Coordinates of C-alpha atoms and ligand atoms in Angstrom, one line a residue:
M15 CA 16.2 -9.5 28.2
I16 CA 17.1 -7.5 25.1
N17 CA 14.7 -5.0 23.6
M18 CA 13.5 -6.2 20.2
I19 CA 13.7 -3.8 17.2
P20 CA 10.6 -4.3 15.1
Y21 CA 10.6 -3.9 11.3
G22 CA 8.1 -1.1 11.5
K23 CA 6.4 0.9 14.2
Q24 CA 3.9 3.8 14.4
F25 CA 4.9 7.3 15.4
I26 CA 2.6 8.8 18.0
E27 CA 3.2 12.1 19.9
Q28 CA 1.3 13.9 22.5
D29 CA -0.6 16.1 20.0
D30 CA -1.8 13.0 18.2
I31 CA -3.2 11.8 21.5
D32 CA -4.7 15.2 22.3
A33 CA -6.5 15.3 18.9
V34 CA -8.1 11.9 19.6
V35 CA -9.1 12.8 23.1
S36 CA -10.7 16.0 22.0
V37 CA -13.0 14.1 19.6
L38 CA -13.8 11.6 22.4
K39 CA -14.9 14.5 24.6
G40 CA -17.1 15.9 21.9
T41 CA -20.6 14.8 20.8
H42 CA -19.7 13.1 17.6
L43 CA -17.8 9.8 17.3
T44 CA -18.4 8.3 14.0
Q45 CA -18.1 9.7 10.5
G46 CA -18.7 13.4 10.7
Q47 CA -17.0 16.8 10.3
T48 CA -13.5 15.4 11.4
V49 CA -13.7 12.8 8.6
R50 CA -14.6 15.5 6.1
D51 CA -11.7 17.6 7.4
F52 CA -9.3 14.7 7.0
E53 CA -10.5 14.0 3.5
Q54 CA -10.1 17.7 2.6
A55 CA -6.5 17.6 4.0
I56 CA -5.7 14.6 1.9
C57 CA -7.0 16.4 -1.2
E58 CA -4.9 19.4 -0.4
Y59 CA -1.8 17.3 0.3
T60 CA -2.1 15.1 -2.8
G61 CA -3.8 17.5 -5.2
A62 CA -6.7 15.1 -5.9
K63 CA -10.2 16.7 -6.4
Y64 CA -12.0 14.1 -4.2
C65 CA -11.1 11.9 -1.3
L66 CA -13.1 9.4 0.7
A67 CA -11.8 8.1 4.0
V68 CA -12.8 4.5 4.9
A69 CA -12.4 1.8 7.6
N70 CA -9.2 0.3 6.2
G71 CA -7.1 0.0 3.0
T72 CA -8.7 -3.2 2.0
A73 CA -12.2 -1.5 2.1
A74 CA -10.7 1.3 0.0
L75 CA -9.5 -1.3 -2.6
H76 CA -12.9 -3.1 -2.5
I77 CA -15.1 -0.1 -3.1
A78 CA -12.7 1.3 -5.7
V79 CA -13.0 -1.9 -7.8
A80 CA -16.8 -2.1 -7.0
A81 CA -17.3 1.5 -8.2
L82 CA -16.2 0.5 -11.7
D83 CA -19.2 -1.9 -12.1
L84 CA -17.1 -4.4 -14.1
P85 CA -19.0 -7.4 -15.5
V86 CA -18.3 -10.8 -13.8
G87 CA -15.5 -12.5 -15.7
T88 CA -13.5 -9.4 -16.3
E89 CA -9.8 -9.7 -15.7
G90 CA -7.6 -7.3 -13.8
I91 CA -3.8 -7.1 -13.9
T92 CA -1.6 -6.6 -10.8
S93 CA 1.7 -7.4 -9.2
P94 CA 2.3 -10.7 -7.3
I95 CA 4.6 -8.9 -4.8
T96 CA 2.0 -7.2 -2.7
F97 CA -0.3 -7.8 0.2
V98 CA -3.1 -10.3 -0.6
A99 CA -5.7 -7.5 -0.3
T100 CA -4.8 -6.0 -3.7
A101 CA -5.8 -9.1 -5.6
N102 CA -8.5 -10.1 -3.2
S103 CA -10.4 -6.8 -3.9
M104 CA -10.9 -8.0 -7.5
L105 CA -12.1 -11.4 -6.4
Y106 CA -14.7 -9.6 -4.1
C107 CA -16.1 -8.1 -7.3
G108 CA -16.0 -11.1 -9.6
V109 CA -12.9 -9.9 -11.3
K110 CA -10.1 -12.4 -12.0
P111 CA -6.6 -11.2 -10.8
V112 CA -4.0 -11.8 -13.5
F113 CA -0.4 -11.4 -12.3
V114 CA 2.5 -9.8 -14.2
D115 CA 6.1 -10.6 -13.3
I116 CA 8.0 -8.0 -11.4
D117 CA 10.9 -5.7 -12.5
S118 CA 14.0 -7.2 -10.9
L119 CA 15.3 -3.7 -9.9
S120 CA 12.3 -1.8 -8.5
Y121 CA 10.3 -5.0 -7.5
C122 CA 7.2 -3.2 -9.0
L123 CA 5.3 -5.0 -11.8
A124 CA 7.3 -5.0 -15.0
T125 CA 5.6 -2.4 -17.2
E126 CA 6.9 -4.0 -20.4
K127 CA 5.2 -7.3 -19.5
I128 CA 1.7 -5.8 -18.9
E129 CA 0.6 -5.9 -22.6
K130 CA 1.3 -9.6 -23.0
Q131 CA -1.3 -10.3 -20.3
I132 CA -4.0 -8.1 -21.8
N133 CA -6.9 -9.8 -23.7
S134 CA -10.5 -8.8 -24.5
H135 CA -11.6 -9.5 -20.9
T136 CA -9.0 -7.2 -19.3
K137 CA -10.5 -4.0 -18.0
L138 CA -8.4 -3.0 -15.0
I139 CA -4.7 -2.5 -14.2
M140 CA -3.7 -2.2 -10.5
P141 CA -0.1 -1.2 -10.0
V142 CA 1.4 -1.4 -6.5
H143 CA 4.0 1.2 -5.5
F144 CA 6.1 -1.3 -3.8
A145 CA 8.0 -0.1 -0.6
G146 CA 7.0 3.4 -1.5
Q147 CA 8.7 3.7 -4.9
V148 CA 6.3 4.5 -7.7
C149 CA 5.7 2.4 -10.8
D150 CA 6.1 4.0 -14.2
M151 CA 2.7 5.5 -14.1
K152 CA 3.0 7.5 -17.4
K153 CA 3.6 4.3 -19.3
I154 CA 1.0 2.3 -17.4
N155 CA -1.6 5.0 -18.0
K156 CA -0.8 5.0 -21.7
I157 CA -1.1 1.2 -21.9
A158 CA -4.5 1.5 -20.1
E159 CA -5.7 4.1 -22.5
E160 CA -4.8 2.1 -25.5
H161 CA -6.6 -1.0 -24.2
S162 CA -9.6 0.8 -22.6
C163 CA -8.6 -0.3 -19.1
Y164 CA -9.2 1.5 -15.8
V165 CA -6.2 2.1 -13.5
I166 CA -6.4 1.9 -9.7
E167 CA -3.1 2.6 -7.9
D168 CA -2.4 0.7 -4.7
A169 CA -0.4 3.4 -2.9
A170 CA -0.7 1.7 0.6
H171 CA 3.1 2.0 0.8
A172 CA 3.5 5.3 -0.9
I173 CA 1.8 8.3 0.8
G174 CA 4.4 11.1 0.7
S175 CA 6.1 9.8 -2.5
N176 CA 6.3 11.7 -5.7
Y177 CA 6.0 10.6 -9.4
A178 CA 8.8 11.2 -11.8
D179 CA 7.3 14.6 -12.7
G180 CA 7.6 15.7 -9.1
S181 CA 3.8 15.7 -8.3
K182 CA 2.4 13.8 -5.4
V183 CA 1.2 10.2 -5.4
G184 CA -2.6 10.2 -5.0
N185 CA -3.3 13.1 -7.4
C186 CA -4.7 10.6 -9.9
K187 CA -3.1 12.3 -12.8
Y188 CA -2.3 8.9 -14.2
S189 CA -5.2 6.8 -12.8
D190 CA -8.9 6.7 -12.1
M191 CA -8.4 6.1 -8.4
T192 CA -5.6 5.8 -5.8
I193 CA -5.9 4.0 -2.5
F194 CA -4.0 4.5 0.8
S195 CA -3.8 2.5 4.0
F196 CA -3.3 3.9 7.5
H197 CA -2.5 0.7 9.2
P198 CA 0.0 1.2 12.0
V199 CA 2.9 -0.2 10.0
K200 CA 2.3 2.3 7.2
T201 CA 3.8 5.8 7.0
I202 CA 1.0 7.5 8.8
T203 CA -1.7 5.8 10.8
T204 CA -5.3 6.1 12.0
G205 CA -5.2 2.8 13.9
E206 CA -7.1 1.1 11.0
G207 CA -8.0 3.2 8.1
G208 CA -7.8 3.9 4.4
A209 CA -8.8 6.4 1.7
V210 CA -9.6 6.5 -2.0
T211 CA -8.7 9.6 -4.1
T212 CA -10.1 10.4 -7.5
N213 CA -10.7 13.4 -9.9
D214 CA -13.9 11.8 -11.2
K215 CA -17.1 13.2 -9.7
A216 CA -19.3 10.3 -10.8
L217 CA -16.9 7.7 -9.3
Y218 CA -16.7 9.8 -6.1
E219 CA -20.5 9.8 -5.7
K220 CA -20.5 6.0 -6.3
L221 CA -17.8 5.5 -3.7
C222 CA -19.8 7.6 -1.2
T223 CA -22.9 5.3 -1.5
L224 CA -20.8 2.1 -1.5
R225 CA -19.2 3.3 1.8
S226 CA -22.6 3.5 3.5
H227 CA -24.9 0.6 2.4
G228 CA -25.8 2.0 -1.0
I229 CA -28.0 4.5 0.8
T230 CA -28.8 8.1 -0.2
S231 CA -30.5 10.6 1.9
D232 CA -30.4 13.3 -0.7
P233 CA -34.1 14.3 -1.4
A234 CA -33.2 15.1 -5.0
K235 CA -32.2 11.5 -5.6
M236 CA -35.3 9.8 -3.9
T237 CA -37.3 7.9 -6.4
Q238 CA -40.3 6.9 -4.2
C239 CA -41.5 10.5 -3.6
P240 CA -43.9 11.6 -2.4
R241 CA -43.8 8.6 0.0
P242 CA -42.2 9.9 3.1
S243 CA -38.8 8.3 3.5
F244 CA -35.6 9.6 5.0
Y245 CA -33.3 7.5 3.0
E246 CA -33.4 5.1 0.1
M247 CA -31.1 2.2 -0.8
H248 CA -30.2 2.2 -4.5
S249 CA -27.3 -0.2 -4.6
L250 CA -25.8 -2.9 -2.4
G251 CA -23.1 -1.2 -0.3
F252 CA -21.2 -1.8 2.9
N253 CA -20.5 -0.2 6.2
Y254 CA -16.9 1.0 5.5
R255 CA -17.1 4.3 7.4
M256 CA -14.2 5.7 9.2
T257 CA -14.8 7.2 12.7
D258 CA -14.1 10.9 13.7
I259 CA -11.8 9.4 16.3
Q260 CA -9.6 7.8 13.6
A261 CA -9.8 10.9 11.4
A262 CA -8.6 13.1 14.2
L263 CA -5.5 11.0 14.4
G264 CA -5.1 11.0 10.7
L265 CA -5.3 14.8 10.5
S266 CA -2.7 15.1 13.2
Q267 CA -0.5 12.5 11.5
L268 CA -0.8 14.0 8.0
K269 CA 0.7 17.3 9.4
K270 CA 3.9 15.3 10.3
L271 CA 4.2 13.4 7.0
E272 CA 7.1 15.5 5.7
K273 CA 8.9 15.2 9.0
L274 CA 8.3 11.4 9.0
K275 CA 9.6 11.2 5.4
E276 CA 12.8 13.0 6.4
S277 CA 13.4 10.7 9.3
R278 CA 12.9 7.6 7.1
R279 CA 15.2 9.1 4.5
R280 CA 17.9 9.8 7.0
I281 CA 17.9 6.1 8.2
I282 CA 18.0 4.9 4.6
E283 CA 21.0 7.1 3.8
I284 CA 22.8 5.6 6.8
Y285 CA 21.9 2.0 5.7
N286 CA 22.9 2.7 2.1
K287 CA 26.3 4.0 3.2
E288 CA 27.1 1.4 5.9
L289 CA 25.8 -1.6 4.1
C290 CA 27.2 -1.2 0.6
G291 CA 29.9 -3.5 -0.7
I292 CA 28.9 -6.5 1.5
N293 CA 29.3 -9.8 -0.5
G294 CA 26.0 -11.6 -1.2
L295 CA 23.9 -8.5 -0.2
I296 CA 21.9 -6.4 -2.5
L297 CA 20.5 -3.0 -1.3
P298 CA 17.3 -1.4 -2.5
F299 CA 17.4 0.3 -5.9
E300 CA 16.1 3.8 -6.3
R301 CA 15.2 5.1 -9.7
K302 CA 16.9 8.4 -10.5
G303 CA 14.8 11.6 -10.0
L304 CA 12.2 10.0 -7.8
D305 CA 11.6 11.4 -4.4
S306 CA 10.2 8.4 -2.6
C307 CA 8.9 8.1 1.0
F308 CA 10.1 4.6 1.6
H309 CA 7.8 2.4 3.7
L310 CA 10.2 -0.6 3.7
Y311 CA 13.9 -1.2 3.4
V312 CA 14.2 -4.6 1.6
I313 CA 17.6 -6.2 1.3
K314 CA 18.3 -9.3 -0.8
I315 CA 20.5 -11.9 0.6
D316 CA 22.1 -14.8 -1.4
F317 CA 21.1 -17.5 1.1
K318 CA 22.5 -20.2 -1.1
R319 CA 26.0 -18.8 -1.1
L320 CA 25.7 -18.0 2.6
G321 CA 24.8 -21.7 3.2
K322 CA 21.8 -20.9 5.5
S323 CA 18.1 -20.8 5.0
R324 CA 16.1 -17.5 5.4
R325 CA 14.5 -18.9 8.5
E326 CA 17.8 -19.6 10.1
V327 CA 19.0 -16.1 9.2
M328 CA 15.8 -14.5 10.6
E329 CA 16.4 -16.5 13.8
E330 CA 20.0 -15.2 14.0
F331 CA 18.7 -11.6 13.6
K332 CA 16.2 -12.2 16.3
A333 CA 18.8 -13.5 18.7
K334 CA 20.6 -10.1 18.2
G335 CA 17.3 -8.2 18.9
V336 CA 16.5 -7.5 15.3
L337 CA 13.1 -8.5 13.9
T338 CA 12.8 -8.9 10.1
Q339 CA 9.9 -9.7 7.8
V340 CA 9.2 -11.0 4.3
H341 CA 7.4 -8.7 1.9
Y342 CA 5.8 -10.7 0.3
T343 CA 5.1 -14.3 -0.6
P344 CA 4.0 -14.1 -4.2
V345 CA 0.2 -13.8 -4.0
Y346 CA -0.5 -16.4 -6.8
T347 CA 1.3 -19.1 -4.7
Q348 CA -1.1 -18.7 -1.7
P349 CA -3.0 -21.9 -1.3
Y350 CA -6.3 -20.2 -2.0
Y351 CA -5.0 -18.8 -5.3
Q352 CA -3.5 -22.1 -6.3
K353 CA -6.7 -23.9 -5.6
E354 CA -9.2 -21.5 -7.0
L355 CA -7.3 -20.0 -9.9
A356 CA -4.9 -22.8 -10.8
Y357 CA -1.8 -20.7 -10.4
K358 CA 1.4 -22.4 -9.4
W359 CA 5.0 -22.0 -8.3
G360 CA 7.1 -21.3 -11.4
D361 CA 4.6 -19.0 -13.1
H362 CA 6.7 -15.8 -12.6
P363 CA 10.5 -16.4 -12.5
K364 CA 11.7 -12.9 -11.5
T365 CA 9.0 -12.7 -8.8
E366 CA 10.2 -16.0 -7.3
A367 CA 13.9 -15.1 -7.6
Y368 CA 13.1 -12.0 -5.6
Y369 CA 11.1 -13.9 -3.1
E370 CA 13.9 -16.4 -2.5
Q371 CA 16.2 -13.6 -1.3
C372 CA 14.1 -10.7 0.1
L373 CA 14.2 -9.6 3.7
S374 CA 12.8 -6.4 5.2
I375 CA 15.0 -4.9 7.9
P376 CA 13.7 -2.3 10.6
L377 CA 12.7 1.1 9.2
Y378 CA 10.6 3.5 11.3
P379 CA 11.1 7.2 12.2
T380 CA 11.8 6.8 15.9
M381 CA 14.8 4.4 15.4
T382 CA 17.6 5.7 17.5
D383 CA 21.2 5.9 16.3
E384 CA 22.0 3.0 18.6
E385 CA 19.2 0.9 17.1
I386 CA 20.3 1.6 13.6
Q387 CA 23.8 0.6 14.6
I388 CA 22.6 -2.7 16.1
V389 CA 20.9 -3.5 12.8
I390 CA 24.0 -2.7 10.8
N391 CA 26.3 -4.7 13.1
A392 CA 23.9 -7.7 13.0
I393 CA 23.9 -7.6 9.2
K394 CA 27.7 -7.4 9.1
D395 CA 28.0 -10.3 11.6
I396 CA 25.5 -12.6 9.9
I397 CA 26.1 -12.0 6.2
K398 CA 29.6 -13.2 5.8
I399 CA 30.3 -15.0 2.5
Ligands
PLP11 C1 -1.4 -2.7 3.9 C2 -1.7 -2.9 2.5 C3 -3.1 -3.0 2.0 C4 -4.3 -3.1 2.9 O1 -4.4 -2.2 3.9 P1 -5.2 -2.4 5.2 O2 -5.4 -1.1 5.7 O3 -4.4 -3.3 6.1 O4 -6.5 -3.1 4.9 C5 -3.2 -3.1 0.7 N1 -2.2 -3.1 -0.2 C6 -0.9 -3.1 0.3 C7 0.2 -3.1 -0.7 C8 -0.7 -3.0 1.6 O5 0.6 -3.0 2.0

């Protein structure tokens, strides 16, 4: 039996395990000092003023949108090439996701097409830093300011990446909030986990109450005094807390982020060099001057010219021990979105042209030279036009 090479995999060392075990041996398991330490470390790493760690990236997206208190019927703009969670977080809050076609080079939403989708109901723009390469945040922020929209960056793929000005993703220089995910396929992991960063104190306080049932235990905020109560619920929140167990892993992982980024970049350089010039194959585009921590390596294959379907090609890769994945089916074509929001295939041509050809090949820090070579050989064998 051959060992399968997955498209992504977590990176766990003994010190990560030790960090988790030491919390398990202590007295406090759920949200406590270790979560606060993890949040502080994310602030220091990104440069954001405030950070809130939560149960997963979807929860981070949900409370980020909820914290804006947008009226039902508001519209929010996002990219169709993302995980469904991005757009779903708007639906949770009564906001209608409106999609903008992607840029055919970076596969991020096309900045120049955003304004065409803005109307009097539009109050939110949610760019997704696809595969770890940042969107043009300076321009997006300017459009948002001109139309009085909030900006939430979905940086689930992009921890460790830099903006064009060299500063770190998550510093919220160009947005109201940024979210991260620490799912095992992402660059650093806490098992399940996520975070929201912001520089806005009022938003931060709102996020804190939303994370924990809308409850406050701050005596200064109690309204029913002098009735003796230990906490009061002032809004409808959730239980989206992260545990200290997860935060211990997160703290340990964050220390390795630069090392993990370097390992990923090394593999990318090898792929770029070995795979260029193959007929019918398009390699990822990287905008000049960006220092991206790539989460995915997405190739485009001209399946029509190859004369095979993507499914057949994925099976051929699998037979050679290489697992591949599709990132992503355009969100608006999901059956739920077609049924509930009347979106349809054909709505966004560049998105669909990308989707027809995309395939993510293995990229994770512990890939051995032998595994990298197996992937390269498989591509050279399979993609012959
Ligand atoms: C993974 C991911 C999410 C959701 O994160 P979870 O931690 O899995 O809830 C959101 N947006 C994008 C772009 C993602 O890749």
